[in-house]
Amino acid sequence: FEGQMARWSPVEYLRFESDKSNSAWTQCLVSELNNSLLAVIGAR
């Protein structure tokens, strides 16, 4: 699974996960990514 995930871009992976099922795991991952992006933007 990890190896497969590494071949995909994050956007492609999130799109796949969202299409597969709007799972709590996907929502959690999106939330974490958003927090990380906000932290990076805020650090500039």
Short mmCIF file of N, CA and C in Angstrom, two decimals:
data_model
loop_
_atom_site.label_atom_id
_atom_site.label_comp_id
_atom_site.label_asym_id
_atom_site.label_seq_id
_atom_site.Cartn_x
_atom_site.Cartn_y
_atom_site.Cartn_z
N PHE A 1 0.84 -1.20 0.00
CA PHE A 1 0.00 0.00 0.00
C PHE A 1 0.87 1.26 0.00
N GLU A 2 1.85 1.31 0.85
CA GLU A 2 2.73 2.48 0.90
C GLU A 2 3.43 2.71 -0.43
N GLY A 3 3.91 1.62 -1.04
CA GLY A 3 4.59 1.74 -2.32
C GLY A 3 3.66 2.25 -3.40
N GLN A 4 2.42 1.76 -3.39
CA GLN A 4 1.44 2.21 -4.36
C GLN A 4 1.14 3.70 -4.17
N MET A 5 1.01 4.10 -2.92
CA MET A 5 0.69 5.49 -2.61
C MET A 5 1.81 6.42 -3.08
N ALA A 6 3.05 5.95 -3.00
CA ALA A 6 4.20 6.79 -3.36
C ALA A 6 4.21 7.12 -4.85
N ARG A 7 3.58 6.26 -5.66
CA ARG A 7 3.58 6.51 -7.11
C ARG A 7 2.55 7.56 -7.50
N TRP A 8 1.63 7.85 -6.61
CA TRP A 8 0.56 8.80 -6.92
C TRP A 8 0.86 10.17 -6.33
N SER A 9 0.37 11.20 -7.02
CA SER A 9 0.44 12.52 -6.41
C SER A 9 -0.61 12.60 -5.32
N PRO A 10 -0.43 13.46 -4.33
CA PRO A 10 -1.42 13.58 -3.25
C PRO A 10 -2.82 13.87 -3.78
N VAL A 11 -2.90 14.72 -4.81
CA VAL A 11 -4.22 15.08 -5.35
C VAL A 11 -4.89 13.86 -5.96
N GLU A 12 -4.14 13.09 -6.73
CA GLU A 12 -4.71 11.88 -7.33
C GLU A 12 -5.16 10.92 -6.24
N TYR A 13 -4.33 10.78 -5.21
CA TYR A 13 -4.67 9.85 -4.13
C TYR A 13 -5.94 10.31 -3.40
N LEU A 14 -6.02 11.60 -3.10
CA LEU A 14 -7.20 12.10 -2.40
C LEU A 14 -8.45 11.94 -3.26
N ARG A 15 -8.29 12.17 -4.57
CA ARG A 15 -9.44 12.02 -5.47
C ARG A 15 -9.90 10.56 -5.46
N PHE A 16 -8.95 9.63 -5.50
CA PHE A 16 -9.28 8.21 -5.45
C PHE A 16 -10.00 7.87 -4.16
N GLU A 17 -9.46 8.32 -3.04
CA GLU A 17 -10.07 8.05 -1.74
C GLU A 17 -11.48 8.65 -1.66
N SER A 18 -11.63 9.86 -2.17
CA SER A 18 -12.94 10.52 -2.11
C SER A 18 -13.94 9.78 -2.99
N ASP A 19 -13.49 9.31 -4.15
CA ASP A 19 -14.38 8.56 -5.04
C ASP A 19 -14.76 7.22 -4.41
N LYS A 20 -13.77 6.58 -3.78
CA LYS A 20 -14.00 5.26 -3.19
C LYS A 20 -15.04 5.35 -2.08
N SER A 21 -14.83 6.28 -1.18
CA SER A 21 -15.79 6.49 -0.09
C SER A 21 -15.38 7.75 0.65
N ASN A 22 -16.36 8.52 1.02
CA ASN A 22 -16.07 9.76 1.76
C ASN A 22 -15.86 9.38 3.22
N SER A 23 -14.77 8.68 3.46
CA SER A 23 -14.52 8.10 4.77
C SER A 23 -14.00 9.13 5.76
N ALA A 24 -14.13 8.81 7.03
CA ALA A 24 -13.62 9.67 8.08
C ALA A 24 -12.10 9.79 7.95
N TRP A 25 -11.45 8.71 7.49
CA TRP A 25 -9.98 8.74 7.31
C TRP A 25 -9.60 9.79 6.28
N THR A 26 -10.36 9.85 5.17
CA THR A 26 -10.07 10.83 4.14
C THR A 26 -10.27 12.24 4.68
N GLN A 27 -11.36 12.44 5.40
CA GLN A 27 -11.63 13.76 5.96
C GLN A 27 -10.54 14.18 6.92
N CYS A 28 -10.05 13.21 7.71
CA CYS A 28 -8.97 13.49 8.66
C CYS A 28 -7.70 13.88 7.91
N LEU A 29 -7.39 13.14 6.84
CA LEU A 29 -6.18 13.42 6.06
C LEU A 29 -6.26 14.79 5.42
N VAL A 30 -7.42 15.13 4.85
CA VAL A 30 -7.60 16.44 4.23
C VAL A 30 -7.42 17.53 5.28
N SER A 31 -7.98 17.31 6.48
CA SER A 31 -7.85 18.28 7.55
C SER A 31 -6.38 18.48 7.92
N GLU A 32 -5.65 17.38 8.02
CA GLU A 32 -4.22 17.45 8.35
C GLU A 32 -3.46 18.21 7.28
N LEU A 33 -3.76 17.93 6.01
CA LEU A 33 -3.09 18.62 4.90
C LEU A 33 -3.41 20.11 4.93
N ASN A 34 -4.66 20.44 5.18
CA ASN A 34 -5.05 21.86 5.26
C ASN A 34 -4.29 22.55 6.39
N ASN A 35 -4.19 21.89 7.54
CA ASN A 35 -3.47 22.47 8.68
C ASN A 35 -2.00 22.68 8.32
N SER A 36 -1.43 21.70 7.62
CA SER A 36 -0.02 21.80 7.24
C SER A 36 0.18 22.96 6.25
N LEU A 37 -0.72 23.08 5.28
CA LEU A 37 -0.61 24.17 4.31
C LEU A 37 -0.74 25.52 5.00
N LEU A 38 -1.68 25.63 5.91
CA LEU A 38 -1.86 26.89 6.62
C LEU A 38 -0.62 27.22 7.44
N ALA A 39 -0.02 26.21 8.04
CA ALA A 39 1.18 26.44 8.83
C ALA A 39 2.33 26.91 7.94
N VAL A 40 2.47 26.31 6.76
CA VAL A 40 3.53 26.71 5.83
C VAL A 40 3.30 28.13 5.34
N ILE A 41 2.05 28.42 4.96
CA ILE A 41 1.74 29.76 4.47
C ILE A 41 1.95 30.79 5.58
N GLY A 42 1.53 30.45 6.80
CA GLY A 42 1.68 31.35 7.92
C GLY A 42 3.13 31.59 8.30
N ALA A 43 4.00 30.61 7.98
CA ALA A 43 5.41 30.72 8.35
C ALA A 43 6.18 31.64 7.41
N ARG A 44 5.58 31.96 6.27
CA ARG A 44 6.28 32.82 5.31
C ARG A 44 6.37 34.26 5.80
#
